[in-house]
Amino acid sequence: MPNRAVEDRWAVVTGASSVIGLEVARSLSEIGYSLILQGARHANALELLADELGSRGRRPVVVRANLASERGVDHLMATIRERTSHLDALCWLAAAGVMRPVSALSLHHLEWTFRVTAGSFAVVTAGLRPRVSIAVSSLGSQRIAPEYAAIGAAKSALETLVRYLAVELAPASSVFGLRVGLIDTPAARRLSRYEELEALLRRRAPMGRLVTPEDVAAAVVTMVTEMSSMASGSFLTVDGGVGLVL
Ligand SMILES: NC(=O)c1ccc[n+]([C@@H]2O[C@H](COP(=O)([O-])OP(=O)(O)OC[C@H]3O[C@@H](n4cnc5c(N)ncnc54)[C@H](OP(=O)(O)O)[C@@H]3O)[C@@H](O)[C@H]2O)c1
């Protein structure tokens, strides 16, 4: 565990109600961050997590916000500004999307997916200028997974926004991408042909296993505490080497 003190520093985790978000929040809390946790539909999961973390230290602030809307984004930003004038870290896990073939996607589906997964990240990062901002992306930003087109396209946009923001917000803020391989979560299991995809990736994985939420949390902690600001705009891939294998 890194020993750099982060007392009295605030971090925000969006998509904190996801299985991965819960683990990221636990790890950031463990290294001393005060937390603001965002979710949308599953506020109960966040309240339970806030109770768990609150029993060991400062209780995280829970914010429910629909990040597809201007109102939701404003509400999240206002909640953060009430707590801190200088946000130390932002980890962006909020994502949503319609899983269908491209031929079954409407303009509305695509726009909504982009708003939650990529657009709101840019507005919040540019508006708050945290010391470190991490956008969690997926291998589907570059590779094709069945019916993942809308989210894959939004993740590609997210990655492009990481690069633009890294240039625009330098030198005060560092902006990184974290590209993650398949993780067995309830959301991933909604992927078309999930079982097939999982079996294929397990067979190919040089590390012999899939990525876990704990792997993502460990990477976020490293990026927040150890990454040089000179690496701003770059990406860390945590996929057990799957993306390297033909
Ligand atoms: N699972 C994987 O294989 C995998 C691989 C690579 C990257 N990732 C990324 O890791 C993150 C979490 O993944 P997951 O599999 O655990 O997915 P998930 O459960 O679908 O997580 C999505 C998160 O985004 C929030 N969200 C959904 N719609 C929203 C909206 N309109 N406004 C604000 N927030 C909204 C959800 O909140 P509520 O549940 O409270 O509505 C949830 O916390 C995502 O960014 C995903 O792309 C996952």
Coordinates of N, CA and C in Angstrom, one line a residue, residues 123-231:
V123 N -17.3 17.3 -18.9 CA -17.9 18.5 -18.3 C -17.4 18.6 -16.8
V124 N -17.5 17.5 -16.1 CA -17.1 17.5 -14.7 C -15.6 17.7 -14.5
T125 N -14.8 17.1 -15.3 CA -13.3 17.2 -15.2 C -12.9 18.6 -15.6
A126 N -13.5 19.2 -16.6 CA -13.1 20.5 -17.0 C -13.6 21.6 -16.0
G127 N -14.8 21.3 -15.4 CA -15.4 22.2 -14.5 C -14.6 22.2 -13.2
L128 N -14.2 21.1 -12.7 CA -13.6 21.0 -11.3 C -12.1 20.9 -11.3
R129 N -11.5 20.5 -12.4 CA -10.1 20.4 -12.5 C -9.4 19.7 -11.4
P130 N -9.8 18.5 -11.1 CA -9.1 17.7 -10.0 C -7.6 17.6 -10.3
R131 N -6.9 17.3 -9.2 CA -5.4 17.1 -9.4 C -5.2 15.9 -10.3
V132 N -6.0 14.8 -10.1 CA -5.9 13.7 -10.9 C -7.3 13.2 -11.3
S133 N -7.5 12.9 -12.6 CA -8.7 12.4 -13.1 C -8.5 11.2 -13.9
I134 N -9.3 10.1 -13.5 CA -9.1 8.8 -14.2 C -10.4 8.4 -14.9
A135 N -10.3 8.2 -16.2 CA -11.5 7.7 -16.9 C -11.3 6.2 -17.1
V136 N -12.3 5.4 -16.6 CA -12.2 4.0 -16.8 C -12.9 3.6 -18.1
S137 N -12.0 3.0 -19.0 CA -12.5 2.6 -20.3 C -12.4 1.1 -20.4
S138 N -12.7 0.5 -21.6 CA -12.7 -0.9 -21.8 C -12.0 -1.3 -23.1
L139 N -11.7 -2.6 -23.2 CA -11.1 -3.0 -24.4 C -12.0 -2.8 -25.6
G140 N -13.3 -2.7 -25.3 CA -14.3 -2.5 -26.4 C -14.3 -1.1 -27.0
S141 N -13.4 -0.2 -26.5 CA -13.2 1.0 -27.2 C -12.4 0.8 -28.5
Q142 N -11.7 -0.3 -28.5 CA -10.8 -0.6 -29.7 C -11.2 -1.9 -30.4
R143 N -11.7 -2.8 -29.7 CA -12.1 -4.1 -30.2 C -13.6 -4.3 -30.3
I144 N -14.0 -5.3 -31.1 CA -15.4 -5.5 -31.3 C -16.0 -6.6 -30.4
A145 N -16.9 -6.2 -29.6 CA -17.7 -7.3 -28.8 C -19.1 -7.2 -29.2
P146 N -19.8 -8.4 -29.2 CA -21.1 -8.4 -29.8 C -22.1 -7.4 -29.1
E147 N -22.7 -6.6 -29.9 CA -23.8 -5.7 -29.4 C -23.2 -4.6 -28.4
Y148 N -21.9 -4.3 -28.5 CA -21.3 -3.4 -27.6 C -21.0 -2.0 -28.3
A149 N -21.6 -1.9 -29.5 CA -21.2 -0.7 -30.4 C -21.4 0.6 -29.7
A150 N -22.6 0.8 -29.1 CA -22.9 2.1 -28.5 C -21.9 2.4 -27.4
I151 N -21.7 1.5 -26.5 CA -20.8 1.7 -25.3 C -19.3 1.8 -25.9
G152 N -19.0 0.9 -26.8 CA -17.6 0.9 -27.3 C -17.3 2.3 -28.0
A153 N -18.3 2.8 -28.7 CA -18.1 4.2 -29.4 C -17.9 5.2 -28.3
A154 N -18.8 5.1 -27.3 CA -18.7 6.2 -26.2 C -17.4 6.0 -25.4
K155 N -16.9 4.8 -25.3 CA -15.6 4.7 -24.6 C -14.4 5.2 -25.5
S156 N -14.6 5.0 -26.8 CA -13.6 5.7 -27.7 C -13.6 7.2 -27.5
A157 N -14.8 7.7 -27.4 CA -14.9 9.2 -27.2 C -14.3 9.6 -25.9
L158 N -14.6 8.8 -24.9 CA -14.0 9.0 -23.5 C -12.5 9.1 -23.6
E159 N -11.9 8.1 -24.3 CA -10.5 8.1 -24.4 C -9.9 9.3 -25.1
T160 N -10.6 9.8 -26.2 CA -10.2 11.0 -26.9 C -10.3 12.2 -26.0
L161 N -11.3 12.2 -25.2 CA -11.5 13.4 -24.2 C -10.4 13.4 -23.2
V162 N -9.9 12.2 -22.8 CA -8.8 12.1 -21.9 C -7.6 12.9 -22.5
R163 N -7.3 12.6 -23.7 CA -6.1 13.2 -24.4 C -6.3 14.8 -24.5
Y164 N -7.5 15.2 -24.9 CA -7.8 16.6 -25.0 C -7.7 17.3 -23.7
L165 N -8.3 16.7 -22.7 CA -8.3 17.3 -21.4 C -6.9 17.4 -20.8
A166 N -6.1 16.3 -21.0 CA -4.7 16.3 -20.5 C -4.0 17.5 -21.0
V167 N -4.2 17.9 -22.3 CA -3.5 19.0 -22.9 C -4.1 20.3 -22.3
E168 N -5.4 20.4 -22.3 CA -6.1 21.6 -22.0 C -5.9 22.0 -20.5
L169 N -5.9 21.0 -19.6 CA -5.8 21.3 -18.2 C -4.4 21.3 -17.6
A170 N -3.4 21.0 -18.4 CA -2.0 21.0 -17.9 C -1.6 22.4 -17.6
P171 N -0.7 22.6 -16.6 CA -0.1 21.6 -15.8 C -0.8 21.3 -14.5
A172 N -1.9 22.0 -14.2 CA -2.5 21.8 -12.8 C -3.1 20.4 -12.7
S173 N -3.7 19.9 -13.7 CA -4.5 18.6 -13.6 C -3.8 17.6 -14.5
S174 N -3.8 16.3 -13.9 CA -3.4 15.2 -14.8 C -4.6 14.4 -15.1
V175 N -4.7 13.9 -16.3 CA -5.9 13.2 -16.8 C -5.4 11.8 -17.4
F176 N -5.8 10.7 -16.8 CA -5.4 9.4 -17.3 C -6.5 8.5 -17.7
G177 N -6.2 7.6 -18.6 CA -7.2 6.6 -18.9 C -6.8 5.2 -18.3
L178 N -7.8 4.5 -17.9 CA -7.5 3.1 -17.4 C -8.4 2.1 -18.2
R179 N -7.7 1.4 -19.1 CA -8.4 0.5 -20.0 C -8.4 -0.9 -19.4
V180 N -9.6 -1.4 -19.2 CA -9.8 -2.6 -18.4 C -10.4 -3.7 -19.2
G181 N -9.9 -5.0 -18.9 CA -10.5 -6.1 -19.6 C -11.8 -6.6 -19.0
L182 N -12.3 -7.7 -19.5 CA -13.6 -8.2 -19.1 C -13.6 -8.6 -17.6
I183 N -14.6 -8.1 -16.9 CA -14.7 -8.4 -15.4 C -16.1 -9.1 -15.3
D184 N -16.2 -10.1 -14.5 CA -17.5 -10.8 -14.3 C -18.4 -9.9 -13.3
T185 N -19.2 -9.0 -13.9 CA -20.1 -8.2 -13.1 C -21.5 -8.5 -13.7
P186 N -22.6 -8.1 -12.9 CA -23.9 -8.3 -13.4 C -24.1 -7.5 -14.7
A187 N -23.5 -6.4 -14.9 CA -23.6 -5.6 -16.1 C -23.0 -6.3 -17.3
A188 N -21.8 -6.9 -17.0 CA -21.0 -7.6 -18.1 C -21.9 -8.8 -18.6
R189 N -22.5 -9.4 -17.6 CA -23.3 -10.6 -18.0 C -24.5 -10.3 -18.9
R190 N -24.8 -9.0 -19.0 CA -25.8 -8.7 -20.0 C -25.3 -8.6 -21.4
L191 N -24.0 -8.7 -21.6 CA -23.4 -8.7 -22.9 C -24.0 -9.9 -23.7
S192 N -24.2 -9.7 -25.0 CA -24.6 -10.8 -25.8 C -23.5 -11.9 -25.8
R193 N -23.9 -13.1 -25.7 CA -22.9 -14.3 -25.8 C -21.8 -14.1 -24.7
Y194 N -22.2 -13.6 -23.5 CA -21.2 -13.4 -22.4 C -20.4 -14.7 -22.1
E195 N -21.1 -15.8 -22.0 CA -20.4 -17.0 -21.5 C -19.3 -17.4 -22.5
E196 N -19.7 -17.3 -23.8 CA -18.8 -17.6 -24.9 C -17.5 -16.7 -24.8
L197 N -17.8 -15.4 -24.7 CA -16.7 -14.4 -24.6 C -15.8 -14.7 -23.4
E198 N -16.4 -14.9 -22.3 CA -15.7 -15.2 -21.0 C -14.8 -16.4 -21.2
A199 N -15.3 -17.5 -21.8 CA -14.6 -18.7 -22.0 C -13.4 -18.5 -22.9
L200 N -13.6 -17.7 -24.0 CA -12.6 -17.4 -24.9 C -11.4 -16.6 -24.3
L201 N -11.8 -15.6 -23.5 CA -10.8 -14.7 -22.9 C -10.0 -15.5 -21.8
R202 N -10.7 -16.3 -21.1 CA -10.0 -17.2 -20.1 C -9.0 -18.1 -20.7
R203 N -9.4 -18.6 -21.9 CA -8.4 -19.5 -22.6 C -7.2 -18.8 -23.0
R204 N -7.4 -17.5 -23.5 CA -6.3 -16.7 -24.0 C -5.5 -16.0 -23.0
A205 N -6.1 -15.8 -21.8 CA -5.4 -14.9 -20.9 C -4.0 -15.3 -20.4
P206 N -3.0 -14.6 -20.8 CA -1.7 -15.0 -20.3 C -1.6 -15.1 -18.8
M207 N -2.3 -14.3 -18.1 CA -2.3 -14.4 -16.6 C -3.2 -15.5 -16.1
G208 N -3.9 -16.2 -17.0 CA -4.7 -17.4 -16.6 C -6.0 -17.1 -15.8
R209 N -6.4 -15.8 -15.8 CA -7.6 -15.4 -15.2 C -8.1 -14.1 -15.7
L210 N -9.4 -13.8 -15.4 CA -10.0 -12.5 -15.8 C -9.6 -11.5 -14.8
V211 N -9.8 -10.2 -15.2 CA -9.6 -9.1 -14.3 C -10.6 -9.1 -13.2
T212 N -10.3 -8.6 -12.0 CA -11.3 -8.5 -10.9 C -11.5 -7.1 -10.5
P213 N -12.6 -6.8 -9.8 CA -12.7 -5.4 -9.3 C -11.5 -4.9 -8.4
E214 N -11.0 -5.9 -7.7 CA -9.8 -5.6 -6.9 C -8.6 -5.1 -7.7
D215 N -8.4 -5.8 -8.9 CA -7.3 -5.3 -9.8 C -7.5 -3.9 -10.2
V216 N -8.8 -3.5 -10.5 CA -9.1 -2.1 -10.9 C -8.8 -1.2 -9.8
A217 N -9.3 -1.6 -8.6 CA -9.1 -0.7 -7.4 C -7.6 -0.5 -7.2
A218 N -6.8 -1.5 -7.3 CA -5.4 -1.4 -7.0 C -4.7 -0.5 -8.1
A219 N -5.2 -0.6 -9.3 CA -4.6 0.3 -10.4 C -5.0 1.8 -10.1
V220 N -6.3 2.0 -9.7 CA -6.7 3.4 -9.4 C -5.8 4.0 -8.3
V221 N -5.6 3.2 -7.2 CA -4.8 3.7 -6.1 C -3.4 4.0 -6.6
T222 N -2.8 3.2 -7.4 CA -1.5 3.5 -8.0 C -1.5 4.7 -8.8
M223 N -2.5 4.9 -9.6 CA -2.5 6.0 -10.5 C -2.7 7.3 -9.7
V224 N -3.5 7.2 -8.7 CA -3.8 8.4 -7.9 C -2.6 8.8 -7.0
T225 N -1.8 7.8 -6.6 CA -0.7 8.1 -5.6 C 0.6 8.2 -6.3
E226 N 0.8 7.4 -7.3 CA 2.2 7.3 -7.8 C 2.5 7.8 -9.2
M227 N 1.4 8.0 -10.0 CA 1.7 8.3 -11.5 C 2.2 9.8 -11.5
S228 N 3.3 9.9 -12.3 CA 3.8 11.2 -12.5 C 2.9 12.1 -13.4
S229 N 2.8 13.4 -13.0 CA 2.0 14.3 -13.9 C 2.6 14.3 -15.3
M230 N 3.8 13.9 -15.5 CA 4.4 13.9 -16.8 C 3.8 12.8 -17.7
A231 N 3.1 11.9 -17.0 CA 2.4 10.8 -17.8 C 1.0 11.2 -18.2

